[in-house]
Structure formats: C-alpha cells, structure tokens
C-alpha cells in the first residue's frame, strides 16, 4: 500500500544535540511538508518542498533544517538552536502543489521529547 | 490573507445523536476547504473536501459538510455519532492559487455512551 512512513515514532533529544526525523513517501507525490503540532493548537508549517532540490521556509522555520535530494524523502533536522523542540511532528505530501484541490496525506508522526 | 476559525474547541455528544462541528473561514478568492480527523498519536486522515463543485459534500464514515459562501462557513455534520468518532477534527483552507494551507485549531469530539 502507498503511504507516508515517519520514523522513529518516539525520539529523545539531549541539550545541544541535533536530531533528524525521517519521512519517506511512495505515493509519487511532488510536494512534501513538515508540520509541528503542540497540544490544543493546530498544525504550524515548518518547511515545504514542491520539487526535488528545492524547499521553502514555512511559518516557524527557525531552528530547523531540511533537504530534498530525492522525490520520496524529506528529512527534518531539529537543531540545537530550536529551544523548545518538544512537540509532535507530522510529515505530509500532496500530488500536485499547483492545484488547490489536492488534499495532503499524512504520516503517523514523530513525538520528540527533551531529556 | 486567509484564516480559519473552529468555533468550538470541545464538543460532547451522546452516542446515536447528531454531530455538528463548526468552521468559519476567510479567504480572498474561492478556496478549497477540507476536513481532517486525527486519532490520538496518529496522523491526519482526510474526511472530505470542497473544491467548487457541489456545495454539499459527502465524506467517509457518514460525515458531510455544506459550503455556504454567504456565511463563509463549512460546518461538518453527522446524523448519528458512534463511539469511534471520538477524535480531533481540523478544518483547513487552501487558497485558489494553491498557496499554503491554513489549519484551524481543532475541535475535540467526545462521544458518551
């Protein structure tokens, strides 16, 4: 079955450490997204990519970095500059970023906590 | 600029009674509108979408939503709640030019036996 796989499901970070969250999709979608979800809040966009080797900052990009070297992969690095990284991180993809009627497909998320 | 307001942060219903989750939006031009459901520690799953065709949209699991342009609303309804409907629901708007989507803050639906 096609879908989006996020790993790991749970991740712990020590102070001053960078960690990378994996996101892989086999839907052949062009666009991929990273969101952060905090309790009682909606999703906030961190980064998005509409095509391989290109990505744009979302609303809360500070302290995060991404790469898009392959169509199916869009890893997110949470750097030590992100002072409050504890959150639930969701990766999504959509078929054609140029069409507003395309829904996003989501992975099951990674929960990041600080040790 | 666009925005989404989910008017209730929590809704509680009894099993077998109707569900109404309210969503108002603002967008400069004709947007696409979506409802997603999220169960605990899971990703979001698409329930239904409005994309300028029929104003009454039917989705999965018996949910439907009506697009009312004059009221800038896109409320989600279900005639009879089931225990498995207990989850978080998000209303999402995407502008016609396929810019960034805006998510509402979510509505937690509780279903009492």
GROMACS .gro file of C-alpha atoms in nm, chain B residues 25-113:
model
   89
  140UNK     CA    1  -1.316   3.077   0.706
  141UNK     CA    2  -1.193   3.387   0.534
  142UNK     CA    3  -1.016   3.384   0.201
  143UNK     CA    4  -0.969   3.639  -0.074
  144UNK     CA    5  -1.092   3.415  -0.354
  145UNK     CA    6  -1.270   3.084  -0.390
  146UNK     CA    7  -1.074   2.846  -0.172
  147UNK     CA    8  -1.064   2.472  -0.136
  148UNK     CA    9  -1.182   2.352   0.203
  149UNK     CA   10  -1.106   2.027   0.382
  150UNK     CA   11  -1.198   1.844   0.699
  151UNK     CA   12  -0.949   1.603   0.853
  152UNK     CA   13  -0.976   1.371   1.154
  153UNK     CA   14  -0.692   1.281   1.391
  154UNK     CA   15  -0.699   0.997   1.639
  155UNK     CA   16  -0.452   1.003   1.933
  156UNK     CA   17  -0.088   0.974   1.831
  157UNK     CA   18  -0.182   0.938   1.466
  158UNK     CA   19  -0.159   1.150   1.155
  159UNK     CA   20  -0.448   1.334   0.996
  160UNK     CA   21  -0.691   1.149   0.771
  161UNK     CA   22  -0.899   1.325   0.505
  162UNK     CA   23  -1.274   1.316   0.576
  163UNK     CA   24  -1.395   1.527   0.284
  164UNK     CA   25  -1.312   1.821   0.061
  165UNK     CA   26  -1.493   2.107  -0.113
  166UNK     CA   27  -1.349   2.224  -0.443
  167UNK     CA   28  -1.616   2.449  -0.601
  168UNK     CA   29  -1.841   2.172  -0.728
  169UNK     CA   30  -2.146   2.067  -0.521
  170UNK     CA   31  -2.192   2.274  -0.206
  171UNK     CA   32  -2.299   1.970  -0.005
  172UNK     CA   33  -2.004   1.738   0.022
  173UNK     CA   34  -2.023   1.378   0.141
  174UNK     CA   35  -1.724   1.218   0.305
  175UNK     CA   36  -1.620   0.898   0.470
  176UNK     CA   37  -1.780   0.740   0.777
  177UNK     CA   38  -2.115   0.917   0.723
  178UNK     CA   39  -1.981   1.271   0.759
  179UNK     CA   40  -2.086   1.555   0.533
  180UNK     CA   41  -2.028   1.929   0.514
  181UNK     CA   42  -2.207   2.217   0.349
  182UNK     CA   43  -2.023   2.507   0.192
  183UNK     CA   44  -2.210   2.836   0.247
  184UNK     CA   45  -2.036   3.120   0.072
  185UNK     CA   46  -2.268   3.387   0.209
  186UNK     CA   47  -2.190   3.279   0.563
  187UNK     CA   48  -1.826   3.183   0.490
  188UNK     CA   49  -1.890   2.859   0.672
  189UNK     CA   50  -1.808   2.493   0.616
  190UNK     CA   51  -1.968   2.307   0.906
  191UNK     CA   52  -1.920   1.932   0.948
  192UNK     CA   53  -2.217   1.714   1.040
  193UNK     CA   54  -2.307   1.351   1.101
  194UNK     CA   55  -2.661   1.229   1.171
  195UNK     CA   56  -2.568   0.975   1.437
  196UNK     CA   57  -2.247   0.969   1.640
  197UNK     CA   58  -2.056   0.649   1.701
  198UNK     CA   59  -1.805   0.586   1.977
  199UNK     CA   60  -1.532   0.551   1.715
  200UNK     CA   61  -1.594   0.912   1.605
  201UNK     CA   62  -1.425   1.041   1.921
  202UNK     CA   63  -1.117   1.226   1.789
  203UNK     CA   64  -0.976   1.567   1.698
  204UNK     CA   65  -1.116   1.734   1.386
  205UNK     CA   66  -0.944   2.001   1.179
  206UNK     CA   67  -1.088   2.241   0.923
  207UNK     CA   68  -0.836   2.350   0.657
  208UNK     CA   69  -0.846   2.616   0.386
  209UNK     CA   70  -0.621   2.632   0.080
  210UNK     CA   71  -0.637   2.940  -0.145
  211UNK     CA   72  -0.729   2.907  -0.512
  212UNK     CA   73  -0.368   2.971  -0.616
  213UNK     CA   74  -0.260   2.664  -0.418
  214UNK     CA   75  -0.062   2.866  -0.167
  215UNK     CA   76  -0.002   2.749   0.186
  216UNK     CA   77  -0.286   2.578   0.368
  217UNK     CA   78  -0.418   2.720   0.694
  218UNK     CA   79  -0.533   2.483   0.968
  219UNK     CA   80  -0.791   2.558   1.233
  220UNK     CA   81  -0.700   2.495   1.597
  221UNK     CA   82  -0.908   2.179   1.604
  222UNK     CA   83  -1.224   2.057   1.776
  223UNK     CA   84  -1.212   1.766   2.017
  224UNK     CA   85  -1.520   1.546   1.980
  225UNK     CA   86  -1.618   1.335   2.280
  226UNK     CA   87  -1.886   1.067   2.238
  227UNK     CA   88  -2.060   0.949   2.553
  228UNK     CA   89  -2.214   0.602   2.572
   0.00000   0.00000   0.00000
